[in-house]
């Protein structure tokens, strides 16, 4: 047997497998409690499993607002929520006595990149790859810009001021998820829906404990997808 025929014989299973793989492109809108962002995703099948890469973000990815009135001052829990939401190190030039942090208002913008893995439960043949119910996990990295306004109030009512500023930091997230991808139109154009439970960890000296990108919370996404057979 000639060498090039022998090499082709060895590579044939890999080439055949590659020809049976499928690709999908998605546009997804993600949303959760006080957060939302858009993602563009490429997904590649590996037998019944798939790997994906996403990029996304936006100018209005999330928001948080905490407020403390005079009547709530004795409440330790209410004061703690406001104080733990403060991330700026800036203060007014002059802060009279009997003044306190009355509230914070925070908005988030940024960009993200995400690597994902999914296992399709019913993709037991070529035509059903990237289709049906799936379970999986993903890893996310974000560059976050946090704009915050601090509101200071004096109990005598003769002093009120605001302080504005912005923080820039990175966030790492890990999530488990489950979803469904369905292609009702000629097996190519489809709908994608997913629910995920991520955990976010910000790399910042001070972070807002009430931020939608701190700790764990639920997220959902809905999108449209295009599948291309190799």
C-alpha positions as a Python dict, from the first residue, in 0.01 Angstrom:
ca = {
    (1, 'X'): (0, 0, 0),
    (2, 'X'): (139, 340, -93),
    (3, 'X'): (218, 575, 197),
    (4, 'X'): (-39, 841, 103),
    (5, 'X'): (-315, 579, 77),
    (6, 'X'): (-217, 446, 419),
    (7, 'X'): (-229, 800, 565),
    (8, 'X'): (-572, 861, 411),
    (9, 'X'): (-691, 533, 560),
    (10, 'X'): (-583, 647, 907),
    (11, 'X'): (-738, 992, 870),
    (12, 'X'): (-1068, 874, 720),
    (13, 'X'): (-1248, 823, 1057),
    (14, 'X'): (-1151, 1176, 1165),
    (15, 'X'): (-1254, 1328, 832),
    (16, 'X'): (-1583, 1141, 836),
    (17, 'X'): (-1653, 1258, 1191),
    (18, 'X'): (-1575, 1617, 1094),
    (19, 'X'): (-1818, 1595, 803),
    (20, 'X'): (-2094, 1487, 1039),
    (21, 'X'): (-2053, 1783, 1274),
    (22, 'X'): (-2284, 2084, 1270),
    (23, 'X'): (-2252, 2452, 1351),
    (24, 'X'): (-2497, 2704, 1491),
    (25, 'X'): (-2497, 3083, 1519),
    (26, 'X'): (-2721, 3248, 1779),
    (27, 'X'): (-2833, 3591, 1891),
    (28, 'X'): (-2949, 3574, 2255),
    (29, 'X'): (-3109, 3821, 2493),
    (30, 'X'): (-3023, 3738, 2856),
    (31, 'X'): (-3216, 3873, 3153),
    (32, 'X'): (-3235, 3831, 3529),
    (33, 'X'): (-3317, 4031, 3840),
    (34, 'X'): (-3197, 4387, 3764),
    (35, 'X'): (-2977, 4277, 3474),
    (36, 'X'): (-2988, 4222, 3099),
    (37, 'X'): (-2738, 4185, 2815),
    (38, 'X'): (-2708, 4067, 2455),
    (39, 'X'): (-2485, 3781, 2335),
    (40, 'X'): (-2367, 3653, 1997),
    (41, 'X'): (-2278, 3283, 2007),
    (42, 'X'): (-2106, 3029, 1782),
    (43, 'X'): (-2165, 2661, 1867),
    (44, 'X'): (-1990, 2355, 1726),
    (45, 'X'): (-2113, 1998, 1776),
    (46, 'X'): (-1888, 1714, 1893),
    (47, 'X'): (-2106, 1406, 1852),
    (48, 'X'): (-2387, 1449, 2109),
    (49, 'X'): (-2204, 1730, 2290),
    (50, 'X'): (-2115, 2082, 2180),
    (51, 'X'): (-1877, 2364, 2265),
    (52, 'X'): (-1961, 2731, 2222),
    (53, 'X'): (-1804, 3074, 2235),
    (54, 'X'): (-1997, 3394, 2303),
    (55, 'X'): (-1927, 3765, 2312),
    (56, 'X'): (-2168, 4028, 2438),
    (57, 'X'): (-2243, 4308, 2680),
    (58, 'X'): (-2408, 4646, 2653),
    (59, 'X'): (-2443, 4999, 2785),
    (60, 'X'): (-2720, 4902, 3029),
    (61, 'X'): (-2625, 4561, 3167),
    (62, 'X'): (-2766, 4611, 3515),
    (63, 'X'): (-2878, 4849, 3787),
    (64, 'X'): (-2921, 4877, 4163),
    (65, 'X'): (-3076, 5139, 4390),
    (66, 'X'): (-3072, 5154, 4771),
    (67, 'X'): (-3239, 5423, 4982),
    (68, 'X'): (-3268, 5502, 5351),
    (69, 'X'): (-3523, 5748, 5489),
    (70, 'X'): (-3510, 5932, 5824),
    (71, 'X'): (-3767, 5697, 5967),
    (72, 'X'): (-3550, 5394, 5884),
    (73, 'X'): (-3237, 5524, 6056),
    (74, 'X'): (-3284, 5307, 6368),
    (75, 'X'): (-3300, 4997, 6147),
    (76, 'X'): (-2958, 4832, 6140),
    (77, 'X'): (-3054, 4609, 5846),
    (78, 'X'): (-3164, 4905, 5630),
    (79, 'X'): (-2844, 5097, 5709),
    (80, 'X'): (-2634, 4790, 5628),
    (81, 'X'): (-2794, 4751, 5283),
    (82, 'X'): (-2710, 5111, 5191),
    (83, 'X'): (-2359, 5107, 5335),
    (84, 'X'): (-2273, 4774, 5171),
    (85, 'X'): (-2384, 4908, 4833),
    (86, 'X'): (-2130, 5194, 4844),
    (87, 'X'): (-1821, 5129, 4630),
    (88, 'X'): (-1689, 5480, 4563),
    (89, 'X'): (-1412, 5616, 4783),
    (90, 'X'): (-1514, 5975, 4707),
    (91, 'X'): (-1672, 6198, 4972),
    (92, 'X'): (-1812, 6555, 4969),
    (93, 'X'): (-1556, 6824, 5046),
    (94, 'X'): (-1756, 6924, 5354),
    (95, 'X'): (-1980, 6681, 5540),
    (96, 'X'): (-2159, 6844, 5836),
    (97, 'X'): (-2233, 6655, 6155),
    (98, 'X'): (-2559, 6460, 6170),
    (99, 'X'): (-2519, 6378, 5798),
    (100, 'X'): (-2549, 6024, 5671),
    (101, 'X'): (-2542, 5824, 5348),
    (102, 'X'): (-2907, 5830, 5244),
    (103, 'X'): (-2885, 5619, 4930),
    (104, 'X'): (-2692, 5489, 4631),
    (105, 'X'): (-2783, 5454, 4265),
    (106, 'X'): (-2566, 5227, 4049),
    (107, 'X'): (-2567, 5131, 3681),
    (108, 'X'): (-2350, 4877, 3500),
    (109, 'X'): (-2209, 4851, 3149),
    (110, 'X'): (-1940, 4630, 3002),
    (111, 'X'): (-1832, 4349, 2773),
    (112, 'X'): (-1810, 3975, 2823),
    (113, 'X'): (-1664, 3660, 2669),
    (114, 'X'): (-1799, 3313, 2748),
    (115, 'X'): (-1691, 2952, 2688),
    (116, 'X'): (-1964, 2692, 2713),
    (117, 'X'): (-2020, 2318, 2704),
    (118, 'X'): (-2352, 2143, 2639),
    (119, 'X'): (-2465, 1782, 2619),
    (120, 'X'): (-2775, 1723, 2405),
    (121, 'X'): (-2988, 1447, 2553),
    (122, 'X'): (-3155, 1330, 2231),
    (123, 'X'): (-2889, 1405, 1967),
    (124, 'X'): (-2833, 1038, 1889),
    (125, 'X'): (-2807, 1089, 1513),
    (126, 'X'): (-2650, 1342, 1279),
    (127, 'X'): (-2972, 1528, 1195),
    (128, 'X'): (-3052, 1592, 1561),
    (129, 'X'): (-2715, 1733, 1663),
    (130, 'X'): (-2739, 2074, 1835),
    (131, 'X'): (-3111, 2008, 1871),
    (132, 'X'): (-3341, 1929, 2162),
    (133, 'X'): (-3295, 1943, 2539),
    (134, 'X'): (-2946, 1988, 2681),
    (135, 'X'): (-2755, 2041, 3005),
    (136, 'X'): (-2417, 2207, 3044),
    (137, 'X'): (-2188, 2460, 3207),
    (138, 'X'): (-2000, 2774, 3107),
    (139, 'X'): (-1723, 3007, 3220),
    (140, 'X'): (-1756, 3385, 3177),
    (141, 'X'): (-1512, 3675, 3196),
    (142, 'X'): (-1635, 4036, 3209),
    (143, 'X'): (-1488, 4383, 3205),
    (144, 'X'): (-1735, 4588, 3408),
    (145, 'X'): (-1783, 4965, 3436),
    (146, 'X'): (-1982, 5061, 3746),
    (147, 'X'): (-2121, 5414, 3763),
    (148, 'X'): (-2247, 5515, 4105),
    (149, 'X'): (-2412, 5819, 4263),
    (150, 'X'): (-2401, 5866, 4642),
    (151, 'X'): (-2671, 6070, 4816),
    (152, 'X'): (-2587, 6237, 5152),
    (153, 'X'): (-2855, 6390, 5375),
    (154, 'X'): (-2853, 6592, 5696),
    (155, 'X'): (-3115, 6527, 5964),
    (156, 'X'): (-3173, 6902, 6009),
    (157, 'X'): (-3267, 6923, 5641),
    (158, 'X'): (-3021, 7201, 5563),
    (159, 'X'): (-2768, 6995, 5368),
    (160, 'X'): (-2803, 6753, 5077),
    (161, 'X'): (-2534, 6662, 4828),
    (162, 'X'): (-2445, 6405, 4565),
    (163, 'X'): (-2116, 6244, 4465),
    (164, 'X'): (-2063, 6070, 4128),
    (165, 'X'): (-1790, 5836, 4014),
    (166, 'X'): (-1709, 5519, 3820),
    (167, 'X'): (-1523, 5199, 3897),
    (168, 'X'): (-1363, 4967, 3642),
    (169, 'X'): (-1292, 4605, 3730),
    (170, 'X'): (-1315, 4245, 3609),
    (171, 'X'): (-1569, 3976, 3694),
    (172, 'X'): (-1540, 3597, 3661),
    (173, 'X'): (-1851, 3383, 3648),
    (174, 'X'): (-1929, 3011, 3643),
    (175, 'X'): (-2273, 2871, 3567),
    (176, 'X'): (-2464, 2549, 3517),
    (177, 'X'): (-2754, 2561, 3274),
    (178, 'X'): (-3023, 2370, 3091),
    (179, 'X'): (-3213, 2463, 2778),
    (180, 'X'): (-3367, 2363, 2450),
    (181, 'X'): (-3285, 2437, 2086),
    (182, 'X'): (-3553, 2372, 1828),
    (183, 'X'): (-3536, 2402, 1450),
    (184, 'X'): (-3891, 2401, 1311),
    (185, 'X'): (-3803, 2564, 977),
    (186, 'X'): (-3629, 2319, 742),
    (187, 'X'): (-3397, 2212, 1023),
    (188, 'X'): (-3196, 2532, 994),
    (189, 'X'): (-3369, 2834, 1145),
    (190, 'X'): (-3462, 2781, 1506),
    (191, 'X'): (-3540, 2906, 1856),
    (192, 'X'): (-3317, 2881, 2159),
    (193, 'X'): (-3421, 2909, 2526),
    (194, 'X'): (-3208, 2857, 2835),
    (195, 'X'): (-3215, 2897, 3212),
    (196, 'X'): (-2888, 2925, 3406),
    (197, 'X'): (-2770, 2961, 3762),
    (198, 'X'): (-2440, 3155, 3759),
    (199, 'X'): (-2206, 3259, 4038),
    (200, 'X'): (-2019, 3587, 3985),
    (201, 'X'): (-1703, 3698, 4163),
    (202, 'X'): (-1581, 4060, 4109),
    (203, 'X'): (-1211, 4147, 4130),
    (204, 'X'): (-1251, 4480, 4305),
    (205, 'X'): (-1145, 4612, 4646),
    (206, 'X'): (-1498, 4727, 4728),
    (207, 'X'): (-1800, 4573, 4561),
    (208, 'X'): (-2173, 4635, 4588),
    (209, 'X'): (-2326, 4346, 4782),
    (210, 'X'): (-2660, 4419, 4612),
    (211, 'X'): (-2514, 4418, 4261),
    (212, 'X'): (-2674, 4181, 4008),
    (213, 'X'): (-2319, 4068, 3920),
    (214, 'X'): (-2216, 3957, 4268),
    (215, 'X'): (-2289, 3614, 4415),
    (216, 'X'): (-2547, 3382, 4264),
    (217, 'X'): (-2880, 3442, 4096),
    (218, 'X'): (-3093, 3298, 3818),
    (219, 'X'): (-3077, 3408, 3454),
    (220, 'X'): (-3280, 3323, 3148),
    (221, 'X'): (-3220, 3377, 2779),
    (222, 'X'): (-3419, 3364, 2458),
    (223, 'X'): (-3278, 3383, 2108),
    (224, 'X'): (-3288, 3284, 1745),
    (225, 'X'): (-3036, 3052, 1582),
    (226, 'X'): (-2917, 2933, 1244),
    (227, 'X'): (-2779, 2578, 1207),
    (228, 'X'): (-2538, 2488, 928),
    (229, 'X'): (-2454, 2127, 851),
    (230, 'X'): (-2090, 2055, 770),
}
